[in-house]
Amino acid sequence: MISRGIQANKRLTGYLLFLPVLLFLLAIFIFPLTVIIKQSLFQIEISTQTEQFVGLQNYITIFKDSLFHTSLKNAFVFTITTIIAHMAIGWVVALMLSRSWPVEGLRSLFKSIILIPWIFSAPAAALIFKILYHPQGFLNYFTMSLFNTRVGFLSDPKIALFSVLAINAWKDFVMYMILILGGLQRIPDSLFEAAKLDGCTGIQSFRYVTLPMMKYLTMILILIDFVTTINHFDLIWVMTKGGPLRSTYLPGFLIYEKGIQRFDLGYATSLSMIMVLIVIVVMGLYILMSKESEEHV
Amino acid sequence: MYRRRDVERQILLFLGMGAVTALFLFPVLIALGTSLKPMDQLFRYPPKIFSPTISFKSYNILLDYEYRRYFFNGYFIAFCTVGLTLLLGIMGGYSLSRYRLPAKRVIMVGILCLQLFPGAVLMIPIFNMARVLGLYNTYTALIIVDTAFVLPLVLWVLKGYFDMVPYEMEESAMIDGSGVIRIITQIMVPQIKPALIGVGLLAFIRSWNEFLFALILSEGIKVAPVTVGLARLFGQYAIDWNSVMALTIIAVVPLLIAFMVLQRYFIEGLGSGAIKG
């Protein structure tokens, strides 16, 4: 009897500890989500405080809107190239840092210095690269001396998206590099020794040991990068506001413009909902992947 | 004695990492160099990283009340975010680790998903909620939002660390009649101190660098942090580039120092907790 009393008491303590956290998360994530779902089905008139049920009308409007098409196309180009850049730089740097360096101190020095770009905020990074991309800045000086031509890094609609992509790659590859490095260091040394005994060369042990061991981690990182980047906002917004000629315009900007600046809540929430659905699909994959990677590692 | 192969490999690795590091630090050097240029040497052609005469005049921008205010706001919001994150993170992480909560698996997977939830899709309802609750343009709103977006990751990491603390330590305290708050503060917290430092640093950096919600939830300079202050410079016609770069340098130096001192905890904590689903 006494022990059951303690059990019940203990359970109550657990609930009491977790409740504030749960309420907090519900208030910031789940409640707003239900608001989005509801408002996306209504036509809301801010001035008269009236709302009228319109079914999927807002969604139909969005799918017919060419601005939505542009933003989604930009978002996919931006996301896929960003993922490629993050993974390529992340892998190369992580591979170099995962080797045993004869002078260990040098490795830790590089490992700390290479993290520096990540500490800059998006607006700070945007300002710094604005100088680099300046018509009289360093990059144009290089292109002038090498190819005798100036590049409108931020003014040429064909190039602008890739110019901001470079900033994003510069700033955010660090997270992926750290996680890849962690994965590489978790591969047991015994596997490499066994591969060596079987006569594998360095490249072969990379192909038959490292890659299979890192497959799931890499796929999970790609999914994480996808969800984060497809909903990107801060860096590009500060840098270009979506220009020139909407060539860097993303869905997040459309939500901001419609919802915050023009109070078109129906449009903005429906678009949010579309982006949430994309996120949910990728998260489903993410959960499946995490489960599988648990079984495999 | 080093073998020849070792020496070769060392040189290759050094050159490789040296090249990558130089490339990635080049923009940082530009920022530093520009902040130290006198006004008349800003956009000389050909461009130089550092001008022959160095001037610290641009750092006088900190004497400007507006910019001091941005910095004060940024620090205030970031420190409060760290405090609230640690409080909720310890409560949540401990209860997830030690108690049988209903639907715990669902909760854990849910938290894992929230960790990836992008802010941009929630900006409209959060903006409206803040307006309705009278929290628009207040520190409270920004602290709550910043905490919310870092909390899911923190819960995962801290639960993992609490799991590693052996039960015996608490049991003996429980027999002594210690309450749960005492057990957490006196026994558990000291055990996972490295993890707490790591997630605290993460919360600080995320909050200090957060931009989207700071943009939509603030007005004027009352609560706007440094990120918003920097972004507002983009709208101006004539930009004093050296002052702007001085600001970005000042904004990053405290983080850089904290990061260099504490990064050991940070990498350990993240590396083991962030991905492990």
PDB file of N, CA and C in Angstrom, chain A residues 10 13-15 17-18 20-21 24 27-29 36 100-103 110 112-113 115 119 121 123 127-128 130 134 138 141 170 173 186 217 224 231 233-234 238 252 256 259 265 272 275 283 286-287 294, chain B residues 9-10 21 24-25 27 30 43 45-49 88 91 95 99 102 109 112-113 116 118 120-121 123-124 127 129 144 148 180 209 211-212 216 227 234 241 244 255 259-260 263 266 271 275-277:
ATOM      1  N   LYS A  10       4.957   9.553  -7.231  1.00  0.00           N
ATOM      2  CA  LYS A  10       6.074   9.726  -8.134  1.00  0.00           C
ATOM      3  C   LYS A  10       5.573  10.067  -9.540  1.00  0.00           C
ATOM      4  N   THR A  13       4.498  13.617  -9.737  1.00  0.00           N
ATOM      5  CA  THR A  13       5.641  14.517  -9.871  1.00  0.00           C
ATOM      6  C   THR A  13       6.102  14.584 -11.317  1.00  0.00           C
ATOM      7  N   GLY A  14       6.159  13.413 -11.966  1.00  0.00           N
ATOM      8  CA  GLY A  14       6.569  13.365 -13.361  1.00  0.00           C
ATOM      9  C   GLY A  14       5.669  14.224 -14.228  1.00  0.00           C
ATOM     10  N   TYR A  15       4.345  14.059 -14.045  1.00  0.00           N
ATOM     11  CA  TYR A  15       3.400  14.875 -14.824  1.00  0.00           C
ATOM     12  C   TYR A  15       3.628  16.354 -14.567  1.00  0.00           C
ATOM     13  N   LEU A  17       6.230  17.915 -13.633  1.00  0.00           N
ATOM     14  CA  LEU A  17       7.467  18.423 -14.234  1.00  0.00           C
ATOM     15  C   LEU A  17       7.320  18.605 -15.734  1.00  0.00           C
ATOM     16  N   PHE A  18       6.592  17.672 -16.352  1.00  0.00           N
ATOM     17  CA  PHE A  18       6.539  17.706 -17.813  1.00  0.00           C
ATOM     18  C   PHE A  18       5.469  18.663 -18.329  1.00  0.00           C
ATOM     19  N   PRO A  20       4.472  21.834 -17.801  1.00  0.00           N
ATOM     20  CA  PRO A  20       4.801  23.172 -18.334  1.00  0.00           C
ATOM     21  C   PRO A  20       5.472  23.091 -19.705  1.00  0.00           C
ATOM     22  N   VAL A  21       6.375  22.101 -19.864  1.00  0.00           N
ATOM     23  CA  VAL A  21       7.080  21.937 -21.130  1.00  0.00           C
ATOM     24  C   VAL A  21       6.079  21.610 -22.234  1.00  0.00           C
ATOM     25  N   PHE A  24       3.937  24.588 -23.139  1.00  0.00           N
ATOM     26  CA  PHE A  24       4.771  25.534 -23.879  1.00  0.00           C
ATOM     27  C   PHE A  24       4.863  25.146 -25.355  1.00  0.00           C
ATOM     28  N   ALA A  27       1.543  25.503 -27.127  1.00  0.00           N
ATOM     29  CA  ALA A  27       1.159  26.892 -27.379  1.00  0.00           C
ATOM     30  C   ALA A  27       1.914  27.481 -28.565  1.00  0.00           C
ATOM     31  N   ILE A  28       3.180  27.098 -28.732  1.00  0.00           N
ATOM     32  CA  ILE A  28       3.974  27.730 -29.789  1.00  0.00           C
ATOM     33  C   ILE A  28       3.898  26.967 -31.108  1.00  0.00           C
ATOM     34  N   PHE A  29       3.698  25.642 -31.050  1.00  0.00           N
ATOM     35  CA  PHE A  29       3.698  24.888 -32.305  1.00  0.00           C
ATOM     36  C   PHE A  29       2.310  24.383 -32.694  1.00  0.00           C
ATOM     37  N   ILE A  36      -3.624  27.929 -38.427  1.00  0.00           N
ATOM     38  CA  ILE A  36      -3.328  27.971 -39.866  1.00  0.00           C
ATOM     39  C   ILE A  36      -4.354  27.150 -40.636  1.00  0.00           C
ATOM     40  N   SER A 100      43.788  10.729 -38.599  1.00  0.00           N
ATOM     41  CA  SER A 100      44.677  11.039 -37.492  1.00  0.00           C
ATOM     42  C   SER A 100      45.797  11.912 -38.048  1.00  0.00           C
ATOM     43  N   TRP A 101      45.972  13.076 -37.454  1.00  0.00           N
ATOM     44  CA  TRP A 101      47.029  13.978 -37.883  1.00  0.00           C
ATOM     45  C   TRP A 101      48.255  13.691 -37.026  1.00  0.00           C
ATOM     46  N   PRO A 102      49.416  13.530 -37.651  1.00  0.00           N
ATOM     47  CA  PRO A 102      50.616  13.328 -36.838  1.00  0.00           C
ATOM     48  C   PRO A 102      50.799  14.431 -35.804  1.00  0.00           C
ATOM     49  N   VAL A 103      50.497  15.689 -36.174  1.00  0.00           N
ATOM     50  CA  VAL A 103      50.540  16.756 -35.174  1.00  0.00           C
ATOM     51  C   VAL A 103      49.107  17.067 -34.758  1.00  0.00           C
ATOM     52  N   PHE A 110      42.555  23.806 -36.531  1.00  0.00           N
ATOM     53  CA  PHE A 110      41.719  23.943 -37.730  1.00  0.00           C
ATOM     54  C   PHE A 110      40.251  23.705 -37.409  1.00  0.00           C
ATOM     55  N   SER A 112      38.641  24.290 -34.721  1.00  0.00           N
ATOM     56  CA  SER A 112      37.946  25.434 -34.111  1.00  0.00           C
ATOM     57  C   SER A 112      37.796  26.589 -35.089  1.00  0.00           C
ATOM     58  N   ILE A 113      38.840  26.840 -35.896  1.00  0.00           N
ATOM     59  CA  ILE A 113      38.781  28.019 -36.764  1.00  0.00           C
ATOM     60  C   ILE A 113      37.699  27.867 -37.833  1.00  0.00           C
ATOM     61  N   LEU A 115      34.931  26.682 -37.712  1.00  0.00           N
ATOM     62  CA  LEU A 115      33.559  26.884 -37.223  1.00  0.00           C
ATOM     63  C   LEU A 115      33.135  28.352 -37.236  1.00  0.00           C
ATOM     64  N   ILE A 119      29.077  31.330 -36.680  1.00  0.00           N
ATOM     65  CA  ILE A 119      28.681  32.192 -35.567  1.00  0.00           C
ATOM     66  C   ILE A 119      28.061  33.499 -36.055  1.00  0.00           C
ATOM     67  N   SER A 121      25.515  36.030 -37.641  1.00  0.00           N
ATOM     68  CA  SER A 121      24.074  36.008 -37.892  1.00  0.00           C
ATOM     69  C   SER A 121      23.831  36.241 -39.385  1.00  0.00           C
ATOM     70  N   PRO A 123      21.982  38.529 -40.978  1.00  0.00           N
ATOM     71  CA  PRO A 123      22.190  39.900 -41.448  1.00  0.00           C
ATOM     72  C   PRO A 123      23.667  40.283 -41.488  1.00  0.00           C
ATOM     73  N   LEU A 127      25.690  41.473 -44.852  1.00  0.00           N
ATOM     74  CA  LEU A 127      26.425  42.731 -44.983  1.00  0.00           C
ATOM     75  C   LEU A 127      27.861  42.492 -45.440  1.00  0.00           C
ATOM     76  N   ILE A 128      28.492  41.464 -44.875  1.00  0.00           N
ATOM     77  CA  ILE A 128      29.880  41.183 -45.251  1.00  0.00           C
ATOM     78  C   ILE A 128      29.981  40.829 -46.737  1.00  0.00           C
ATOM     79  N   LYS A 130      27.919  41.628 -49.020  1.00  0.00           N
ATOM     80  CA  LYS A 130      27.561  42.784 -49.839  1.00  0.00           C
ATOM     81  C   LYS A 130      28.840  43.530 -50.244  1.00  0.00           C
ATOM     82  N   HIS A 134      30.348  43.775 -54.028  1.00  0.00           N
ATOM     83  CA  HIS A 134      30.253  45.169 -54.468  1.00  0.00           C
ATOM     84  C   HIS A 134      30.899  45.325 -55.850  1.00  0.00           C
ATOM     85  N   PHE A 138      36.077  42.852 -53.964  1.00  0.00           N
ATOM     86  CA  PHE A 138      37.137  41.893 -54.264  1.00  0.00           C
ATOM     87  C   PHE A 138      36.789  40.940 -55.398  1.00  0.00           C
ATOM     88  N   TYR A 141      37.029  42.505 -58.646  1.00  0.00           N
ATOM     89  CA  TYR A 141      38.436  42.755 -58.951  1.00  0.00           C
ATOM     90  C   TYR A 141      39.060  41.492 -59.545  1.00  0.00           C
ATOM     91  N   TRP A 170      28.545  28.994 -47.175  1.00  0.00           N
ATOM     92  CA  TRP A 170      29.671  29.460 -46.346  1.00  0.00           C
ATOM     93  C   TRP A 170      29.305  29.408 -44.871  1.00  0.00           C
ATOM     94  N   PHE A 173      27.434  25.309 -43.571  1.00  0.00           N
ATOM     95  CA  PHE A 173      27.976  23.966 -43.790  1.00  0.00           C
ATOM     96  C   PHE A 173      28.517  23.377 -42.487  1.00  0.00           C
ATOM     97  N   ARG A 186      32.528   7.744 -35.128  1.00  0.00           N
ATOM     98  CA  ARG A 186      31.857   6.642 -34.427  1.00  0.00           C
ATOM     99  C   ARG A 186      32.064   5.300 -35.123  1.00  0.00           C
ATOM    100  N   LEU A 217      23.112   8.302 -41.946  1.00  0.00           N
ATOM    101  CA  LEU A 217      23.364   9.633 -41.374  1.00  0.00           C
ATOM    102  C   LEU A 217      23.291  10.689 -42.476  1.00  0.00           C
ATOM    103  N   ILE A 224      17.122  16.870 -43.242  1.00  0.00           N
ATOM    104  CA  ILE A 224      17.122  18.034 -42.341  1.00  0.00           C
ATOM    105  C   ILE A 224      17.405  19.303 -43.132  1.00  0.00           C
ATOM    106  N   ASN A 231      12.249  26.336 -46.501  1.00  0.00           N
ATOM    107  CA  ASN A 231      11.534  27.399 -45.797  1.00  0.00           C
ATOM    108  C   ASN A 231      12.457  28.539 -45.398  1.00  0.00           C
ATOM    109  N   PHE A 233      14.379  31.918 -44.857  1.00  0.00           N
ATOM    110  CA  PHE A 233      13.908  33.299 -44.879  1.00  0.00           C
ATOM    111  C   PHE A 233      15.029  34.329 -44.716  1.00  0.00           C
ATOM    112  N   ASP A 234      15.729  34.270 -43.590  1.00  0.00           N
ATOM    113  CA  ASP A 234      16.482  35.442 -43.139  1.00  0.00           C
ATOM    114  C   ASP A 234      17.567  35.969 -44.072  1.00  0.00           C
ATOM    115  N   VAL A 238      17.251  39.583 -46.169  1.00  0.00           N
ATOM    116  CA  VAL A 238      18.075  40.742 -45.853  1.00  0.00           C
ATOM    117  C   VAL A 238      18.866  41.166 -47.090  1.00  0.00           C
ATOM    118  N   GLY A 252       8.677  31.744 -48.299  1.00  0.00           N
ATOM    119  CA  GLY A 252       8.654  32.448 -47.021  1.00  0.00           C
ATOM    120  C   GLY A 252       8.397  33.937 -47.200  1.00  0.00           C
ATOM    121  N   TYR A 256       5.286  36.266 -45.821  1.00  0.00           N
ATOM    122  CA  TYR A 256       5.539  37.514 -45.101  1.00  0.00           C
ATOM    123  C   TYR A 256       4.792  38.672 -45.759  1.00  0.00           C
ATOM    124  N   GLY A 259       0.839  37.983 -45.536  1.00  0.00           N
ATOM    125  CA  GLY A 259       0.266  37.886 -44.198  1.00  0.00           C
ATOM    126  C   GLY A 259       0.581  39.062 -43.295  1.00  0.00           C
ATOM    127  N   LEU A 265      -4.803  37.176 -44.816  1.00  0.00           N
ATOM    128  CA  LEU A 265      -4.556  36.012 -43.969  1.00  0.00           C
ATOM    129  C   LEU A 265      -4.901  34.701 -44.670  1.00  0.00           C
ATOM    130  N   SER A 272       1.222  28.788 -45.974  1.00  0.00           N
ATOM    131  CA  SER A 272       1.918  28.162 -44.841  1.00  0.00           C
ATOM    132  C   SER A 272       1.563  26.685 -44.780  1.00  0.00           C
ATOM    133  N   MET A 275       3.371  24.631 -47.263  1.00  0.00           N
ATOM    134  CA  MET A 275       4.756  24.398 -46.845  1.00  0.00           C
ATOM    135  C   MET A 275       4.804  23.400 -45.685  1.00  0.00           C
ATOM    136  N   MET A 283       9.335  14.938 -42.908  1.00  0.00           N
ATOM    137  CA  MET A 283       9.492  14.434 -41.544  1.00  0.00           C
ATOM    138  C   MET A 283       9.112  12.958 -41.443  1.00  0.00           C
ATOM    139  N   TYR A 286      11.959  11.200 -42.443  1.00  0.00           N
ATOM    140  CA  TYR A 286      12.972  11.352 -41.403  1.00  0.00           C
ATOM    141  C   TYR A 286      12.760  10.337 -40.288  1.00  0.00           C
ATOM    142  N   ILE A 287      11.485  10.180 -39.872  1.00  0.00           N
ATOM    143  CA  ILE A 287      11.197   9.220 -38.803  1.00  0.00           C
ATOM    144  C   ILE A 287      11.520   7.804 -39.261  1.00  0.00           C
ATOM    145  N   GLU A 294      18.629   3.173 -36.585  1.00  0.00           N
ATOM    146  CA  GLU A 294      18.773   2.548 -35.273  1.00  0.00           C
ATOM    147  C   GLU A 294      18.986   1.048 -35.415  1.00  0.00           C
TER     148      GLU A 294
ATOM    149  N   ARG B   9      51.666  12.912 -45.551  1.00  0.00           N
ATOM    150  CA  ARG B   9      50.244  13.043 -45.256  1.00  0.00           C
ATOM    151  C   ARG B   9      49.970  14.311 -44.444  1.00  0.00           C
ATOM    152  N   GLN B  10      50.866  14.568 -43.503  1.00  0.00           N
ATOM    153  CA  GLN B  10      50.701  15.774 -42.692  1.00  0.00           C
ATOM    154  C   GLN B  10      50.693  17.017 -43.572  1.00  0.00           C
ATOM    155  N   THR B  21      40.367  26.655 -45.011  1.00  0.00           N
ATOM    156  CA  THR B  21      40.211  27.635 -43.940  1.00  0.00           C
ATOM    157  C   THR B  21      40.444  29.053 -44.461  1.00  0.00           C
ATOM    158  N   PHE B  24      37.434  30.198 -46.316  1.00  0.00           N
ATOM    159  CA  PHE B  24      36.259  30.480 -45.500  1.00  0.00           C
ATOM    160  C   PHE B  24      36.466  31.657 -44.545  1.00  0.00           C
ATOM    161  N   LEU B  25      37.733  31.974 -44.259  1.00  0.00           N
ATOM    162  CA  LEU B  25      37.965  33.100 -43.369  1.00  0.00           C
ATOM    163  C   LEU B  25      38.165  34.411 -44.123  1.00  0.00           C
ATOM    164  N   PRO B  27      36.139  36.209 -46.034  1.00  0.00           N
ATOM    165  CA  PRO B  27      35.106  37.216 -45.753  1.00  0.00           C
ATOM    166  C   PRO B  27      35.231  37.835 -44.365  1.00  0.00           C
ATOM    167  N   ILE B  30      37.868  40.444 -44.520  1.00  0.00           N
ATOM    168  CA  ILE B  30      37.346  41.629 -45.211  1.00  0.00           C
ATOM    169  C   ILE B  30      36.572  42.492 -44.230  1.00  0.00           C
ATOM    170  N   PHE B  43      36.404  52.312 -50.787  1.00  0.00           N
ATOM    171  CA  PHE B  43      36.345  51.542 -52.033  1.00  0.00           C
ATOM    172  C   PHE B  43      37.405  52.022 -53.002  1.00  0.00           C
ATOM    173  N   TYR B  45      40.450  51.261 -55.692  1.00  0.00           N
ATOM    174  CA  TYR B  45      40.682  50.222 -56.677  1.00  0.00           C
ATOM    175  C   TYR B  45      42.155  50.179 -57.021  1.00  0.00           C
ATOM    176  N   PRO B  46      42.844  49.072 -57.007  1.00  0.00           N
ATOM    177  CA  PRO B  46      42.382  47.738 -56.614  1.00  0.00           C
ATOM    178  C   PRO B  46      42.105  47.646 -55.107  1.00  0.00           C
ATOM    179  N   PRO B  47      41.158  46.801 -54.718  1.00  0.00           N
ATOM    180  CA  PRO B  47      40.792  46.703 -53.305  1.00  0.00           C
ATOM    181  C   PRO B  47      41.894  46.048 -52.480  1.00  0.00           C
ATOM    182  N   LYS B  48      42.001  46.497 -51.237  1.00  0.00           N
ATOM    183  CA  LYS B  48      42.956  45.875 -50.308  1.00  0.00           C
ATOM    184  C   LYS B  48      42.200  45.423 -49.077  1.00  0.00           C
ATOM    185  N   ILE B  49      42.665  44.344 -48.449  1.00  0.00           N
ATOM    186  CA  ILE B  49      41.980  43.889 -47.237  1.00  0.00           C
ATOM    187  C   ILE B  49      42.172  44.912 -46.121  1.00  0.00           C
ATOM    188  N   LEU B  88      13.254  24.864 -18.592  1.00  0.00           N
ATOM    189  CA  LEU B  88      12.310  23.933 -19.216  1.00  0.00           C
ATOM    190  C   LEU B  88      13.009  22.666 -19.690  1.00  0.00           C
ATOM    191  N   MET B  91      13.592  20.390 -16.637  1.00  0.00           N
ATOM    192  CA  MET B  91      12.325  19.790 -16.186  1.00  0.00           C
ATOM    193  C   MET B  91      11.862  18.715 -17.172  1.00  0.00           C
ATOM    194  N   SER B  95      12.026  14.601 -16.648  1.00  0.00           N
ATOM    195  CA  SER B  95      10.784  13.817 -16.563  1.00  0.00           C
ATOM    196  C   SER B  95      10.721  12.797 -17.702  1.00  0.00           C
ATOM    197  N   TYR B  99      10.522   9.260 -15.698  1.00  0.00           N
ATOM    198  CA  TYR B  99       9.147   8.908 -15.355  1.00  0.00           C
ATOM    199  C   TYR B  99       8.453   8.199 -16.508  1.00  0.00           C
ATOM    200  N   PRO B 102       2.508   9.018 -20.137  1.00  0.00           N
ATOM    201  CA  PRO B 102       1.671   8.378 -21.146  1.00  0.00           C
ATOM    202  C   PRO B 102       2.139   8.766 -22.557  1.00  0.00           C
ATOM    203  N   VAL B 109       8.885  11.258 -30.474  1.00  0.00           N
ATOM    204  CA  VAL B 109       8.927  11.440 -31.931  1.00  0.00           C
ATOM    205  C   VAL B 109       8.420  12.836 -32.294  1.00  0.00           C
ATOM    206  N   LEU B 112      11.095  15.254 -31.715  1.00  0.00           N
ATOM    207  CA  LEU B 112      12.094  15.099 -32.783  1.00  0.00           C
ATOM    208  C   LEU B 112      11.672  15.880 -34.026  1.00  0.00           C
ATOM    209  N   CYS B 113      10.365  15.817 -34.352  1.00  0.00           N
ATOM    210  CA  CYS B 113       9.873  16.525 -35.530  1.00  0.00           C
ATOM    211  C   CYS B 113       9.872  18.039 -35.304  1.00  0.00           C
ATOM    212  N   LEU B 116      12.794  20.122 -36.164  1.00  0.00           N
ATOM    213  CA  LEU B 116      13.016  20.530 -37.555  1.00  0.00           C
ATOM    214  C   LEU B 116      12.015  21.574 -38.014  1.00  0.00           C
ATOM    215  N   PRO B 118      10.266  24.568 -39.241  1.00  0.00           N
ATOM    216  CA  PRO B 118      10.778  25.864 -39.654  1.00  0.00           C
ATOM    217  C   PRO B 118       9.893  27.009 -39.160  1.00  0.00           C
ATOM    218  N   ALA B 120       9.371  29.911 -40.499  1.00  0.00           N
ATOM    219  CA  ALA B 120       8.669  30.705 -41.512  1.00  0.00           C
ATOM    220  C   ALA B 120       7.195  30.322 -41.652  1.00  0.00           C
ATOM    221  N   VAL B 121       6.864  29.026 -41.502  1.00  0.00           N
ATOM    222  CA  VAL B 121       5.470  28.637 -41.712  1.00  0.00           C
ATOM    223  C   VAL B 121       4.587  29.051 -40.533  1.00  0.00           C
ATOM    224  N   MET B 123       4.948  32.014 -38.914  1.00  0.00           N
ATOM    225  CA  MET B 123       5.065  33.438 -38.593  1.00  0.00           C
ATOM    226  C   MET B 123       3.718  34.146 -38.501  1.00  0.00           C
ATOM    227  N   ILE B 124       2.746  33.762 -39.331  1.00  0.00           N
ATOM    228  CA  ILE B 124       1.455  34.463 -39.313  1.00  0.00           C
ATOM    229  C   ILE B 124       0.712  34.229 -37.988  1.00  0.00           C
ATOM    230  N   PHE B 127       2.590  35.831 -35.033  1.00  0.00           N
ATOM    231  CA  PHE B 127       2.461  37.294 -35.118  1.00  0.00           C
ATOM    232  C   PHE B 127       1.093  37.733 -34.579  1.00  0.00           C
ATOM    233  N   MET B 129      -1.009  35.968 -32.637  1.00  0.00           N
ATOM    234  CA  MET B 129      -1.128  35.637 -31.218  1.00  0.00           C
ATOM    235  C   MET B 129      -0.472  36.717 -30.364  1.00  0.00           C
ATOM    236  N   ILE B 144      10.112  34.011 -25.484  1.00  0.00           N
ATOM    237  CA  ILE B 144       9.299  32.796 -25.600  1.00  0.00           C
ATOM    238  C   ILE B 144       9.545  32.111 -26.940  1.00  0.00           C
ATOM    239  N   ALA B 148      11.234  28.495 -27.587  1.00  0.00           N
ATOM    240  CA  ALA B 148      10.442  27.418 -28.197  1.00  0.00           C
ATOM    241  C   ALA B 148      11.192  26.749 -29.332  1.00  0.00           C
ATOM    242  N   VAL B 180      12.057  15.991  -5.032  1.00  0.00           N
ATOM    243  CA  VAL B 180      12.503  15.893  -6.419  1.00  0.00           C
ATOM    244  C   VAL B 180      13.292  17.131  -6.845  1.00  0.00           C
ATOM    245  N   ASN B 209      21.327  35.284 -32.777  1.00  0.00           N
ATOM    246  CA  ASN B 209      21.316  35.364 -34.238  1.00  0.00           C
ATOM    247  C   ASN B 209      19.922  35.254 -34.842  1.00  0.00           C
ATOM    248  N   PHE B 211      16.487  36.031 -36.426  1.00  0.00           N
ATOM    249  CA  PHE B 211      16.124  37.239 -37.155  1.00  0.00           C
ATOM    250  C   PHE B 211      14.643  37.359 -37.490  1.00  0.00           C
ATOM    251  N   LEU B 212      14.055  36.294 -38.028  1.00  0.00           N
ATOM    252  CA  LEU B 212      12.691  36.391 -38.557  1.00  0.00           C
ATOM    253  C   LEU B 212      11.697  36.909 -37.517  1.00  0.00           C
ATOM    254  N   ILE B 216       9.497  40.501 -37.195  1.00  0.00           N
ATOM    255  CA  ILE B 216       8.051  40.707 -37.263  1.00  0.00           C
ATOM    256  C   ILE B 216       7.449  41.065 -35.906  1.00  0.00           C
ATOM    257  N   THR B 227      20.464  41.757 -34.713  1.00  0.00           N
ATOM    258  CA  THR B 227      20.200  41.284 -36.080  1.00  0.00           C
ATOM    259  C   THR B 227      19.284  42.254 -36.823  1.00  0.00           C
ATOM    260  N   PHE B 234      20.506  47.915 -44.307  1.00  0.00           N
ATOM    261  CA  PHE B 234      20.388  47.631 -45.730  1.00  0.00           C
ATOM    262  C   PHE B 234      19.471  48.617 -46.429  1.00  0.00           C
ATOM    263  N   TRP B 241      30.220  51.992 -44.696  1.00  0.00           N
ATOM    264  CA  TRP B 241      30.568  50.573 -44.640  1.00  0.00           C
ATOM    265  C   TRP B 241      31.511  50.231 -43.508  1.00  0.00           C
ATOM    266  N   VAL B 244      29.462  49.915 -40.400  1.00  0.00           N
ATOM    267  CA  VAL B 244      28.651  48.709 -40.477  1.00  0.00           C
ATOM    268  C   VAL B 244      29.490  47.476 -40.142  1.00  0.00           C
ATOM    269  N   LEU B 255      30.495  36.283 -28.986  1.00  0.00           N
ATOM    270  CA  LEU B 255      30.125  34.912 -29.333  1.00  0.00           C
ATOM    271  C   LEU B 255      31.357  34.090 -29.625  1.00  0.00           C
ATOM    272  N   PHE B 259      32.424  30.893 -27.688  1.00  0.00           N
ATOM    273  CA  PHE B 259      32.437  29.677 -28.490  1.00  0.00           C
ATOM    274  C   PHE B 259      33.790  28.973 -28.413  1.00  0.00           C
ATOM    275  N   MET B 260      34.859  29.772 -28.510  1.00  0.00           N
ATOM    276  CA  MET B 260      36.197  29.185 -28.468  1.00  0.00           C
ATOM    277  C   MET B 260      36.453  28.523 -27.105  1.00  0.00           C
ATOM    278  N   GLN B 263      33.572  25.445 -26.820  1.00  0.00           N
ATOM    279  CA  GLN B 263      33.121  24.639 -27.951  1.00  0.00           C
ATOM    280  C   GLN B 263      33.246  23.133 -27.725  1.00  0.00           C
ATOM    281  N   PHE B 266      30.082  22.015 -26.579  1.00  0.00           N
ATOM    282  CA  PHE B 266      29.102  22.216 -27.623  1.00  0.00           C
ATOM    283  C   PHE B 266      29.136  21.071 -28.627  1.00  0.00           C
ATOM    284  N   GLY B 271      27.005  16.538 -31.080  1.00  0.00           N
ATOM    285  CA  GLY B 271      27.409  15.371 -31.854  1.00  0.00           C
ATOM    286  C   GLY B 271      26.729  14.113 -31.374  1.00  0.00           C
ATOM    287  N   ILE B 275      21.351  14.013 -33.560  1.00  0.00           N
ATOM    288  CA  ILE B 275      20.867  13.187 -34.638  1.00  0.00           C
ATOM    289  C   ILE B 275      20.306  11.882 -34.126  1.00  0.00           C
ATOM    290  N   LYS B 276      20.919  11.403 -33.062  1.00  0.00           N
ATOM    291  CA  LYS B 276      20.511  10.112 -32.533  1.00  0.00           C
ATOM    292  C   LYS B 276      19.005  10.099 -32.341  1.00  0.00           C
ATOM    293  N   GLY B 277      18.288   9.422 -33.220  1.00  0.00           N
ATOM    294  CA  GLY B 277      16.831   9.378 -33.086  1.00  0.00           C
ATOM    295  C   GLY B 277      16.490   8.179 -32.288  1.00  0.00           C
TER     296      GLY B 277
END
